[in-house]
Coordinates of C-alpha atoms in Angstrom, one line a residue:
Chain A
M26 CA 14.9 10.9 20.9
P27 CA 11.6 11.6 19.2
E28 CA 10.2 8.2 17.7
K29 CA 10.7 7.5 14.3
F30 CA 7.9 7.0 12.9
V31 CA 7.5 4.6 9.3
Y32 CA 3.6 4.1 7.7
F33 CA 3.2 0.8 6.1
N34 CA 0.2 0.5 4.3
N35 CA -1.0 -2.8 5.8
T36 CA -1.6 -5.3 3.1
P37 CA -1.1 -9.1 3.7
D38 CA 2.4 -8.9 3.0
I39 CA 4.8 -11.3 4.3
V40 CA 8.1 -9.2 3.2
S41 CA 6.5 -6.1 4.6
S42 CA 5.8 -7.7 7.9
N43 CA 9.5 -9.1 7.8
V44 CA 10.4 -5.1 7.3
A45 CA 7.9 -3.8 9.8
E46 CA 9.9 -5.7 12.7
H47 CA 13.2 -5.6 11.8
I48 CA 12.9 -1.4 11.3
K49 CA 12.0 -1.8 15.2
T50 CA 15.3 -3.4 15.8
I51 CA 17.6 -0.2 14.3
G52 CA 14.8 2.5 16.0
Y53 CA 11.8 3.0 14.2
T54 CA 8.1 2.6 15.0
P55 CA 6.1 0.9 12.6
V56 CA 2.5 2.4 12.0
F57 CA -0.1 -0.1 10.4
S58 CA -3.1 1.8 8.9
D59 CA -6.4 0.1 10.1
N60 CA -8.0 -2.0 8.5
N61 CA -11.2 0.1 8.3
I62 CA -9.1 3.1 7.3
D63 CA -10.5 3.5 3.3
L64 CA -7.6 4.6 1.7
T65 CA -9.2 5.0 -1.3
S66 CA -10.1 8.0 0.3
A67 CA -7.6 11.1 0.5
E68 CA -9.3 12.6 3.6
C69 CA -9.3 9.5 5.3
V70 CA -5.4 8.7 4.4
N71 CA -4.7 12.2 5.6
N72 CA -6.7 11.8 8.6
F73 CA -5.1 8.6 9.7
L74 CA -1.4 10.1 8.9
E75 CA -2.4 13.5 11.1
P76 CA -0.7 12.5 14.4
Y77 CA 2.2 11.3 13.3
K78 CA 3.4 13.8 11.1
D79 CA 5.9 15.2 12.9
N80 CA 8.3 12.5 13.0
L81 CA 7.1 10.5 10.4
V82 CA 10.1 9.3 8.1
G83 CA 9.4 6.4 5.6
A84 CA 6.9 4.8 4.4
V85 CA 6.9 1.3 2.9
L86 CA 4.5 0.8 0.7
S87 CA 3.6 -2.9 -0.6
N88 CA 1.2 -4.5 -3.2
P89 CA -1.8 -6.1 -2.4
P90 CA -1.9 -9.8 -3.0
V91 CA -1.9 -10.6 -6.5
A92 CA -4.7 -13.7 -5.6
G93 CA -7.4 -11.6 -5.5
M94 CA -6.5 -9.9 -9.1
R95 CA -5.8 -13.0 -11.1
G96 CA -8.3 -13.2 -14.5
G97 CA -7.4 -13.1 -18.2
I98 CA -8.2 -10.7 -20.8
E99 CA -11.0 -12.7 -22.5
D100 CA -13.0 -13.4 -18.7
T101 CA -12.1 -10.0 -16.5
T102 CA -15.6 -8.5 -16.0
D103 CA -15.9 -4.9 -14.9
E104 CA -16.2 -5.4 -11.0
M105 CA -13.0 -6.8 -11.3
W106 CA -11.5 -4.1 -13.1
N107 CA -12.9 -2.0 -10.5
N108 CA -11.7 -3.8 -7.5
A109 CA -8.2 -3.7 -8.6
R110 CA -8.2 -0.2 -9.6
D111 CA -9.5 0.2 -6.2
I112 CA -7.5 -1.9 -3.5
F113 CA -4.3 -1.0 -6.0
V114 CA -3.6 1.9 -7.5
V115 CA -6.0 4.3 -6.1
P116 CA -4.6 3.9 -2.3
M117 CA -0.9 4.0 -4.3
L118 CA -2.0 8.0 -5.7
N119 CA -3.3 9.0 -2.2
I120 CA -0.8 7.3 0.1
T121 CA 1.6 8.8 -2.1
Q122 CA 0.2 12.1 -1.9
A123 CA -0.6 12.2 2.0
V124 CA 2.9 11.0 2.9
G125 CA 4.7 13.7 0.1
K126 CA 2.5 16.3 1.6
I127 CA 4.3 16.0 5.2
F128 CA 7.6 14.9 3.9
M129 CA 7.7 18.2 1.9
E130 CA 6.7 19.8 5.2
N131 CA 10.0 17.9 7.0
K132 CA 12.1 18.1 4.3
K133 CA 13.1 14.3 4.3
G134 CA 11.8 11.3 4.3
S135 CA 11.9 7.9 2.2
I136 CA 9.4 6.6 0.3
I137 CA 9.8 2.7 -0.7
Y138 CA 7.4 0.9 -3.1
L139 CA 7.9 -2.9 -2.5
N140 CA 6.8 -3.3 -6.0
S141 CA 7.1 -6.8 -7.8
V142 CA 9.8 -7.8 -10.9
H143 CA 5.7 -8.0 -13.0
A144 CA 5.8 -4.2 -13.1
E145 CA 8.3 -5.4 -16.1
K146 CA 7.8 -9.1 -16.5
P147 CA 3.8 -10.5 -17.3
I148 CA 2.3 -13.7 -15.8
G149 CA -0.1 -14.5 -17.6
N150 CA -4.0 -14.1 -16.7
G151 CA -2.1 -11.3 -14.3
F152 CA -2.8 -8.0 -16.2
L153 CA -5.1 -6.5 -13.5
Y154 CA -2.2 -6.6 -10.9
T155 CA 0.8 -5.8 -13.4
T156 CA -0.6 -2.9 -15.1
A157 CA -0.7 -1.5 -11.4
C158 CA 2.4 -2.6 -10.8
A159 CA 3.7 -0.8 -13.8
A160 CA 1.5 2.2 -12.9
V161 CA 3.4 2.5 -9.5
Q162 CA 6.5 2.2 -11.2
A163 CA 6.0 5.6 -12.9
L164 CA 4.1 6.4 -9.9
C165 CA 7.6 6.1 -8.1
R166 CA 9.5 7.8 -11.0
E167 CA 7.2 11.2 -11.1
A168 CA 7.1 11.1 -6.9
A169 CA 10.6 11.3 -7.2
L170 CA 10.9 14.2 -9.7
I171 CA 8.7 16.4 -7.6
Y172 CA 9.9 15.2 -3.9
G173 CA 13.1 14.7 -4.5
R174 CA 13.7 18.6 -4.7
Y175 CA 12.1 18.4 -0.9
N176 CA 15.2 15.6 -0.1
I177 CA 12.5 13.2 0.1
G178 CA 13.6 9.7 -1.2
C179 CA 11.4 8.1 -3.7
Y180 CA 12.6 4.2 -4.4
N181 CA 10.9 1.3 -6.6
I182 CA 11.6 -2.3 -5.5
M183 CA 11.1 -5.0 -7.5
R184 CA 10.9 -7.6 -5.7
G185 CA 10.6 -11.3 -6.9
I186 CA 8.7 -13.8 -5.1
V187 CA 10.2 -15.3 -1.8
E188 CA 9.2 -18.7 -0.1
G189 CA 5.7 -19.7 0.1
E190 CA 4.3 -17.4 -2.9
E191 CA 5.4 -19.2 -5.8
K192 CA 1.5 -20.7 -5.6
Y193 CA 0.2 -17.7 -5.9
F194 CA 1.5 -16.4 -9.8
T195 CA 1.2 -19.5 -11.7
S196 CA -0.1 -19.4 -15.3
D197 CA -0.8 -21.4 -18.0
Y198 CA 0.4 -19.0 -19.8
S199 CA 3.9 -18.6 -18.4
P200 CA 6.6 -20.8 -16.7
I201 CA 8.2 -18.5 -14.7
H202 CA 6.4 -19.6 -11.4
H203 CA 6.9 -23.5 -12.4
N204 CA 9.3 -24.8 -10.5
S205 CA 10.8 -21.7 -10.0
E206 CA 13.3 -22.4 -7.4
I207 CA 15.4 -23.8 -10.7
R208 CA 15.7 -20.0 -11.7
F209 CA 17.2 -18.5 -8.8
P210 CA 21.2 -19.2 -8.7
K211 CA 20.8 -20.5 -5.2
E212 CA 18.2 -23.0 -6.4
K213 CA 16.0 -22.0 -3.6
L214 CA 13.2 -18.8 -3.3
P215 CA 14.3 -16.4 -0.8
E216 CA 13.0 -16.4 2.4
A217 CA 10.2 -13.8 3.4
N218 CA 12.9 -11.4 5.3
S219 CA 15.6 -11.0 2.5
L220 CA 14.6 -7.4 1.9
N221 CA 14.6 -6.1 5.2
E222 CA 18.4 -4.7 5.0
L223 CA 17.7 -3.1 2.2
C224 CA 14.7 -1.2 2.8
A225 CA 16.5 -0.3 6.2
F226 CA 19.1 1.4 4.1
L227 CA 16.8 2.6 2.0
L228 CA 15.1 4.8 4.9
G229 CA 18.3 6.3 5.9
G230 CA 18.9 9.8 4.5
G231 CA 22.3 7.7 2.6
A232 CA 20.3 5.9 -0.2
Y233 CA 19.1 9.4 -1.6
I234 CA 21.2 9.1 -4.7
L235 CA 19.1 6.3 -5.6
N236 CA 16.2 8.7 -6.0
G237 CA 14.0 7.5 -8.5
S238 CA 15.5 4.3 -9.2
D239 CA 14.3 0.5 -10.0
L240 CA 15.8 -1.9 -7.9
R241 CA 15.5 -5.5 -8.6
A242 CA 15.1 -7.5 -5.7
D243 CA 15.2 -11.0 -6.8
E244 CA 18.4 -12.4 -6.0
G245 CA 18.6 -13.2 -10.0
F246 CA 15.6 -15.0 -10.5
T247 CA 14.3 -12.9 -13.4
L248 CA 18.4 -13.6 -15.2
F249 CA 16.8 -17.2 -15.7
Y250 CA 17.9 -18.6 -19.1
G251 CA 17.2 -22.0 -19.5
K252 CA 18.8 -25.4 -18.3
S253 CA 20.9 -25.5 -21.6
G254 CA 23.2 -23.3 -20.1
Y255 CA 23.5 -24.9 -16.3
Y256 CA 26.9 -25.3 -14.7
K257 CA 27.5 -26.7 -11.5
N258 CA 30.5 -28.1 -9.9
Chain B
M8 CA 4.0 -1.7 -49.6
D9 CA 1.0 -1.4 -52.0
L10 CA -2.2 -2.0 -50.1
K11 CA -4.6 -0.8 -52.0
D12 CA -6.3 -4.0 -52.8
N13 CA -6.3 -4.6 -48.7
N14 CA -9.3 -6.3 -47.5
K15 CA -8.6 -5.2 -43.8
V16 CA -11.0 -3.2 -40.9
A17 CA -9.6 -1.5 -38.3
I18 CA -10.6 0.3 -35.1
V19 CA -9.0 3.4 -33.9
T20 CA -10.1 5.1 -30.9
G21 CA -9.3 8.7 -30.3
G22 CA -9.1 8.8 -33.9
N23 CA -10.8 11.9 -34.8
K24 CA -8.0 14.2 -34.3
G25 CA -4.1 14.6 -33.5
V26 CA -2.0 11.3 -33.6
G27 CA -5.3 9.4 -33.6
R28 CA -6.0 11.1 -37.3
G29 CA -2.7 10.2 -38.4
I30 CA -2.7 6.4 -38.1
V31 CA -6.6 6.7 -39.5
Y32 CA -5.0 8.7 -42.8
S33 CA -2.0 6.1 -42.9
L34 CA -4.1 3.0 -42.2
V35 CA -7.1 4.5 -45.5
K36 CA -4.1 5.1 -47.9
A37 CA -3.1 1.5 -47.5
G38 CA -6.6 0.4 -48.3
I39 CA -7.7 -0.3 -44.7
K40 CA -11.4 0.8 -43.8
V41 CA -11.7 2.3 -40.8
C42 CA -14.1 2.8 -37.5
I43 CA -12.8 6.4 -36.5
C44 CA -13.5 6.5 -33.0
Y45 CA -14.2 9.5 -30.9
N46 CA -15.9 11.1 -28.4
S47 CA -15.7 14.6 -28.1
S48 CA -14.8 17.6 -31.0
E49 CA -17.2 16.5 -33.5
D50 CA -16.0 19.1 -35.7
F51 CA -12.7 17.2 -35.8
A52 CA -14.4 14.1 -36.5
L53 CA -16.3 15.4 -39.6
E54 CA -13.3 16.9 -40.7
T55 CA -11.2 13.3 -40.2
L56 CA -14.0 11.7 -41.9
K57 CA -14.0 13.7 -44.7
K58 CA -9.9 14.1 -45.7
A59 CA -10.1 10.2 -45.0
N60 CA -13.0 9.5 -47.6
E61 CA -11.1 12.1 -50.1
I62 CA -8.0 9.6 -49.8
F63 CA -10.1 6.6 -50.2
D64 CA -13.9 6.4 -50.6
N65 CA -16.2 4.9 -48.4
H66 CA -13.3 3.8 -46.3
A67 CA -14.2 5.0 -43.0
F68 CA -16.9 6.0 -40.9
L69 CA -17.5 8.4 -37.6
Y70 CA -18.4 6.2 -34.5
K71 CA -19.0 8.5 -31.0
C72 CA -18.2 6.0 -28.0
D73 CA -17.1 6.4 -24.5
V74 CA -14.5 3.9 -24.3
S75 CA -14.7 3.3 -20.4
A76 CA -18.2 2.4 -20.9
R77 CA -18.8 -1.1 -22.0
D78 CA -21.7 -0.6 -23.8
N79 CA -20.6 1.9 -25.9
V80 CA -17.8 -0.3 -26.8
K81 CA -19.4 -3.2 -27.6
A82 CA -22.2 -1.5 -29.8
M83 CA -19.2 0.4 -31.5
A84 CA -17.5 -3.4 -32.5
E85 CA -20.8 -4.6 -33.9
E86 CA -21.5 -1.6 -35.9
T87 CA -17.7 -2.0 -37.4
F88 CA -18.5 -5.7 -37.8
R89 CA -22.1 -4.7 -38.9
R90 CA -20.6 -2.2 -41.8
F91 CA -17.6 -4.3 -42.6
G92 CA -17.8 -7.6 -42.2
K93 CA -14.9 -8.0 -39.9
I94 CA -12.3 -6.5 -37.3
D95 CA -8.7 -7.3 -38.2
I96 CA -7.1 -4.3 -36.0
L97 CA -7.7 -2.4 -33.2
V98 CA -5.4 0.5 -32.5
N99 CA -6.2 1.8 -28.8
N100 CA -5.3 5.4 -28.9
A101 CA -8.1 7.3 -26.7
A102 CA -6.5 9.0 -23.6
L103 CA -7.1 11.8 -21.4
Q104 CA -4.1 14.1 -20.2
P105 CA -5.2 16.3 -17.5
N106 CA -2.2 17.8 -16.7
L107 CA -1.8 17.6 -12.8
P108 CA 1.4 16.7 -11.0
V109 CA 1.2 13.8 -8.2
G110 CA 0.2 16.1 -5.8
F111 CA -3.0 17.8 -7.6
Y112 CA -4.6 15.0 -9.1
D113 CA -8.0 13.8 -6.9
T114 CA -9.5 10.4 -6.4
E115 CA -12.1 10.9 -9.2
M116 CA -10.1 12.8 -11.7
F117 CA -7.5 9.8 -11.1
K118 CA -10.2 7.1 -11.4
K119 CA -11.4 8.7 -14.5
I120 CA -8.2 8.8 -16.6
W121 CA -7.5 5.4 -15.3
D122 CA -10.6 4.0 -16.5
V123 CA -10.4 5.3 -19.9
N124 CA -6.2 5.5 -20.7
I125 CA -5.7 1.6 -19.5
G126 CA -9.3 0.5 -19.0
G127 CA -10.6 1.6 -22.3
Y128 CA -7.7 0.2 -24.0
F129 CA -9.4 -3.6 -21.9
L130 CA -12.4 -3.0 -22.6
C131 CA -11.8 -2.5 -26.3
L132 CA -9.8 -5.1 -26.4
Q133 CA -12.1 -7.5 -24.8
E134 CA -15.1 -6.3 -27.0
C135 CA -13.3 -6.9 -30.2
L136 CA -11.4 -10.2 -29.5
P137 CA -14.4 -12.4 -30.6
Y138 CA -13.9 -10.5 -34.3
L139 CA -10.5 -10.4 -34.4
K140 CA -10.3 -14.5 -33.3
Q141 CA -11.9 -15.2 -36.8
S142 CA -8.9 -12.7 -38.9
D143 CA -6.6 -14.6 -39.9
C144 CA -4.1 -11.2 -39.9
A145 CA -5.4 -9.9 -36.2
R146 CA -3.3 -7.3 -34.4
V147 CA -3.7 -5.4 -31.7
I148 CA -1.4 -1.6 -31.2
N149 CA -1.7 0.0 -28.0
I150 CA -0.4 3.9 -28.0
T151 CA 1.9 5.1 -25.1
S152 CA 3.9 7.7 -24.4
I153 CA 7.5 8.1 -23.6
H154 CA 6.2 9.5 -20.2
A155 CA 5.7 5.5 -19.4
K156 CA 9.5 5.7 -19.4
R157 CA 10.8 9.1 -18.2
P158 CA 8.9 11.2 -16.0
S159 CA 6.5 13.9 -17.0
V160 CA 6.5 16.4 -13.9
F161 CA 3.5 17.2 -15.3
D162 CA 1.2 14.5 -15.6
A163 CA 1.7 11.8 -12.4
G164 CA -1.7 9.9 -13.1
Y165 CA -1.0 9.8 -17.1
S166 CA 2.2 8.7 -16.7
M167 CA 0.9 5.5 -14.2
T168 CA -1.8 4.5 -17.1
K169 CA 1.1 5.3 -20.2
N170 CA 3.5 2.8 -18.1
A171 CA 0.4 0.6 -17.4
I172 CA -0.5 -0.2 -20.8
K173 CA 3.5 -1.6 -21.5
M174 CA 1.9 -4.5 -19.0
F175 CA -1.4 -4.6 -20.4
T176 CA 0.8 -5.2 -24.0
R177 CA 2.9 -7.3 -22.6
E178 CA -0.1 -9.9 -20.9
A179 CA -2.2 -9.3 -23.7
A180 CA 0.3 -10.7 -26.0
I181 CA 1.2 -13.8 -24.0
E182 CA -2.9 -14.7 -23.8
L183 CA -3.4 -14.1 -27.3
A184 CA -0.7 -15.7 -28.7
K185 CA -2.7 -19.1 -29.1
Y186 CA -4.7 -17.4 -31.3
K187 CA -2.2 -15.7 -33.8
I188 CA -3.5 -12.3 -32.4
T189 CA -0.1 -9.5 -32.2
V190 CA -0.6 -6.9 -29.7
N191 CA 2.7 -4.8 -29.7
Y192 CA 2.7 -0.7 -28.2
I193 CA 4.1 2.4 -30.1
I194 CA 5.9 4.5 -27.2
L195 CA 5.0 8.3 -28.1
G196 CA 7.9 11.2 -27.8
A197 CA 6.8 14.5 -28.7
C198 CA 4.2 15.0 -32.1
H199 CA 3.1 17.7 -33.8
I200 CA -0.8 18.1 -33.4
E201 CA -2.8 20.5 -33.9
R202 CA -4.1 21.1 -30.0
K203 CA -3.8 19.2 -26.9
T204 CA -6.8 18.1 -24.7
N205 CA -9.9 20.5 -23.4
L206 CA -9.7 19.7 -20.2
P207 CA -9.4 22.9 -17.5
N208 CA -5.8 22.2 -16.8
S209 CA -4.5 21.8 -20.2
G210 CA -2.5 25.2 -20.6
M211 CA -1.1 24.8 -16.8
F212 CA 2.3 23.8 -17.8
N213 CA 3.8 25.0 -20.8
L214 CA 7.0 23.2 -22.0
R215 CA 7.4 24.2 -25.1
M216 CA 10.1 25.5 -25.9
P217 CA 11.2 27.9 -29.2
E218 CA 10.6 25.3 -32.2
K219 CA 14.1 25.5 -33.4
A220 CA 16.0 25.7 -30.4
R221 CA 13.8 22.7 -28.7
T222 CA 14.4 20.8 -31.9
K223 CA 18.0 21.3 -32.3
T224 CA 18.8 20.2 -28.7
S225 CA 16.2 17.4 -27.6
F226 CA 16.0 15.7 -31.1
P227 CA 18.8 13.8 -32.3
L228 CA 17.0 13.7 -36.0
G229 CA 16.4 17.3 -36.0
R230 CA 12.7 17.3 -36.2
I231 CA 9.3 16.1 -33.9
A232 CA 7.0 13.2 -35.2
V233 CA 4.0 13.8 -37.0
P234 CA 0.8 11.4 -36.7
K235 CA 1.9 9.9 -40.3
D236 CA 4.9 8.4 -38.9
V237 CA 3.0 6.5 -36.2
G238 CA 0.4 5.5 -38.7
D239 CA 3.0 4.4 -41.1
L240 CA 4.4 2.0 -38.4
I241 CA 0.9 1.0 -37.6
V242 CA 0.1 0.2 -41.4
Y243 CA 3.5 -2.1 -41.0
L244 CA 2.6 -3.8 -37.6
S245 CA -0.8 -4.5 -39.2
G246 CA 0.3 -6.5 -41.7
K247 CA 1.6 -10.2 -42.7
E248 CA 5.3 -9.3 -42.6
S249 CA 5.3 -8.5 -38.5
E250 CA 3.5 -11.6 -37.8
I251 CA 6.5 -12.7 -35.3
I252 CA 6.3 -9.1 -33.6
T253 CA 4.2 -9.4 -30.3
G254 CA 4.6 -7.9 -26.9
T255 CA 7.1 -5.3 -27.9
G256 CA 7.6 -1.6 -28.0
I257 CA 8.8 0.5 -30.6
R258 CA 9.6 4.0 -29.4
I259 CA 9.0 7.5 -31.7
D260 CA 10.9 9.9 -30.7
G261 CA 13.4 10.9 -32.7
G262 CA 15.7 9.5 -30.5
S263 CA 15.3 12.4 -28.3
V264 CA 15.2 10.3 -25.0
L265 CA 18.5 9.1 -25.3
L266 CA 19.2 12.9 -24.5

């Protein structure tokens, strides 16, 4: 059996690290782009993927850390703007084009965007991050229409925070990440491995019916409607 | 709404043609003074200025500005303040649409439209903010597209920027609420305009069906939007009556997306 490669864009994301470990146990081989690969260069991305192309079956693309992209409308500088663009949306487009081209030739493949609920929900002091999340959401839909014709599934997972991540998202403008465990029906944050099975499923051909979907994966976090409706046995 | 004694001042980016032109006419008709920001098609800009001043004399001026260049934007805000003494309304409308599907974008083109279509909205808001904070009825209205919701097939980068505007609006709405500045967005579907972009690939995809067939099958209300529809909504959003509305998007497409 040939190896089945799954590309990861190698952002320091705890969820995608868990996904990579998990899929090894079910027969996939994760491939990470080296940190010295310039993901803003389409040529570099294409060159990196070349050796894997015949057996590349999936790509799991996670967002870069929000921590480097916090800034308000009033105080964000041109440098912060350019930096956020170059570490987030430009690589996402380049990688989508590169894996999309390979998958079109192979007539199969899955592109999984490990995106965020913040493609819909504002953070406050976070527009550099959330505008990019929304852009990736739209990119997934566009990719689903074009690449979907070639049996390629494109999925936008809007994940919530997992254990240890809430501190990166707190804001004076929104209470959403203050004492956030109360917002989860289970009253605790999900573990970092909580998206493993979902991603494994999406890598398989059986998920194609979900092509182009936004999959909110936050354990009900964004459904919270205040403590007034709180009920507990 | 009789607003002839309106003392408001607006900046409309991309106000020289198309949807922006309709917005300018509606604002001027409502008595609002307007800076018509444009970066190309000077002939259209002059035409727009002429008609705007026929509607309401001395209520508009032209300003050539690349919205992706901070110094240009800063100078535009300063000039508007110098001429009219205030800025109450910012309509972010200027955008590029190169019509390239997902596989056809190169990095430089994508960066360019990202910096104009969303970066321009950010720069204009940031540079107008000191003036907007002084207004007792400050409004920011961001124009986006139905392709923020429904993919276009023919322009992936454009759709990405248009959905980004949704989050830019929501973030700005919660950040600027402390100044009582409202920030909303208009999600525009098909709209009758004079012509589209001058960019080389603008004719690459011709999605237009014959007018009658298209309106019958694709638009429940039986017609396509016109720039005035957008302008009239903006006049409403610019008024005191809309002060509780912020962070939201209003779709203008004649119900088309429902089909």
